[in-house]
Coordinates of C-alpha atoms in Angstrom, one line a residue:
M1 CA -3.3 -25.0 -25.1
A2 CA -1.0 -22.5 -23.2
G3 CA 2.3 -22.1 -24.0
K4 CA 5.0 -21.8 -21.2
R5 CA 5.0 -19.3 -18.8
R6 CA 7.8 -16.6 -18.9
S7 CA 9.4 -15.0 -16.7
Y8 CA 11.8 -11.4 -16.6
D9 CA 14.3 -10.7 -14.3
A10 CA 14.1 -7.5 -12.2
E11 CA 16.6 -5.8 -14.5
F12 CA 14.5 -6.8 -17.4
R13 CA 11.9 -5.7 -16.4
E14 CA 12.7 -2.0 -14.9
G15 CA 14.3 -1.7 -18.4
A16 CA 11.3 -2.1 -19.9
V17 CA 9.2 0.5 -17.8
R18 CA 11.7 3.3 -17.9
K19 CA 11.8 2.5 -22.0
V20 CA 8.3 3.1 -21.9
T21 CA 8.4 5.8 -19.3
E22 CA 11.1 8.4 -20.4
T23 CA 10.6 7.6 -24.6
G24 CA 7.2 8.3 -24.8
K25 CA 6.4 4.8 -27.3
S26 CA 3.1 3.2 -25.7
A27 CA 4.0 -0.3 -23.4
A28 CA 2.3 -1.6 -27.1
E29 CA 5.0 -1.0 -29.3
V30 CA 7.7 -1.1 -26.7
A31 CA 6.3 -4.4 -25.9
R32 CA 6.2 -5.2 -29.8
D33 CA 10.3 -4.1 -30.0
L34 CA 11.0 -6.4 -26.6
G35 CA 8.5 -9.5 -27.3
V36 CA 6.7 -9.5 -24.0
Q37 CA 2.5 -9.3 -23.8
P38 CA 1.7 -6.0 -25.0
G39 CA -1.0 -6.5 -21.0
T40 CA 2.5 -7.8 -18.8
L41 CA 4.4 -4.2 -19.7
Q42 CA 1.3 -2.4 -18.7
N43 CA 1.2 -4.1 -15.8
W44 CA 5.2 -3.7 -15.2
V45 CA 4.6 0.1 -16.0
H46 CA 1.2 0.2 -13.8
R47 CA 3.3 -0.9 -10.9
A48 CA 6.1 0.9 -11.1
R49 CA 4.3 4.3 -11.3
T50 CA 2.1 3.2 -7.9
R51 CA 5.3 2.6 -6.8
A52 CA 6.8 5.9 -7.6
D53 CA 3.3 7.6 -6.5
A54 CA 3.3 6.0 -2.9
E55 CA 6.8 6.9 -2.5
A56 CA 6.9 10.1 -3.3
A57 CA 3.6 10.8 -1.2
G58 CA 6.2 9.9 1.5
C59 CA 8.1 12.2 1.1
L60 CA 6.4 15.0 2.2
S61 CA 8.5 18.0 3.7
E62 CA 7.5 19.3 7.5
S63 CA 5.4 22.1 6.5
A64 CA 3.3 19.9 4.0
R65 CA 2.8 17.4 6.3
D66 CA 1.3 20.2 9.1
E67 CA -0.6 21.5 6.0
L68 CA -2.3 18.1 5.4
R69 CA -2.9 18.0 8.9
R70 CA -4.1 21.0 8.8
L71 CA -6.9 20.8 5.9
R72 CA -7.8 17.0 7.5
D73 CA -8.5 19.0 10.7
E74 CA -10.8 21.5 8.5
N75 CA -12.5 19.0 6.1
A76 CA -13.5 16.9 9.5
R77 CA -14.6 20.4 10.8
R78 CA -17.2 20.6 8.1
R79 CA -17.8 17.7 7.7
Q80 CA -19.3 18.2 11.4
E81 CA -21.0 21.1 10.5
I82 CA -22.6 20.1 7.7
A83 CA -23.7 17.3 9.3
E84 CA -25.4 19.8 12.0
L85 CA -27.1 21.2 9.1
G86 CA -29.0 18.7 7.4
M87 CA -29.7 17.6 11.1
E88 CA -31.2 21.4 11.3
R89 CA -32.8 20.9 8.6
E90 CA -34.8 17.8 9.6
C91 CA -35.5 19.4 13.7
P92 CA -35.5 23.1 13.6
Q93 CA -34.7 22.6 17.4
A94 CA -31.4 21.1 16.5
G95 CA -29.7 24.9 16.6
F96 CA -30.6 25.0 20.5
I97 CA -30.1 21.5 21.3
A98 CA -26.7 21.6 19.8
D99 CA -26.6 24.3 22.7
Q100 CA -27.4 22.8 25.0
R101 CA -25.2 19.8 25.0
T102 CA -22.4 22.3 24.3
E103 CA -23.1 24.8 26.9
H104 CA -24.7 22.7 29.8
G105 CA -23.4 19.1 28.9
V106 CA -27.2 17.9 28.5
P107 CA -27.7 14.7 26.7
Q108 CA -29.4 14.7 22.9
T109 CA -32.1 12.4 24.5
T110 CA -32.7 14.5 27.8
A111 CA -32.9 17.7 25.1
C112 CA -35.0 15.8 22.4
R113 CA -37.3 14.5 25.3
A114 CA -37.5 17.7 27.2
L115 CA -38.7 19.3 24.0
G116 CA -40.9 16.8 22.5
V117 CA -39.1 16.1 19.8
L118 CA -38.2 12.6 18.3
V119 CA -34.1 11.6 18.9
T120 CA -32.3 11.3 15.2
V121 CA -28.6 10.2 15.2

């Protein structure tokens, strides 16, 4: 039969988490000292670390946000380049088709049809 579920106030939970993070003791040791189930304390520590990571991520400086935006844009460009290279490997005319689409606004299906190539998306 399951025992009565204990309830711990926020101050107690925060103090227990601090003991784990600041003393370097394992969660099991601190839990044993406090009379708390080790899994319960590990959950509290995990939530506290997740919350701290989220707060730290939200505190980016303006230059760090600009750098993150620039890197995400670069990543998107690289993914597009990789996709185009994969298409070129499958279809030698893919580069020509991409140029026609870019320079003259020729739809991909039209260019593929003109070259007698199967349309790939």
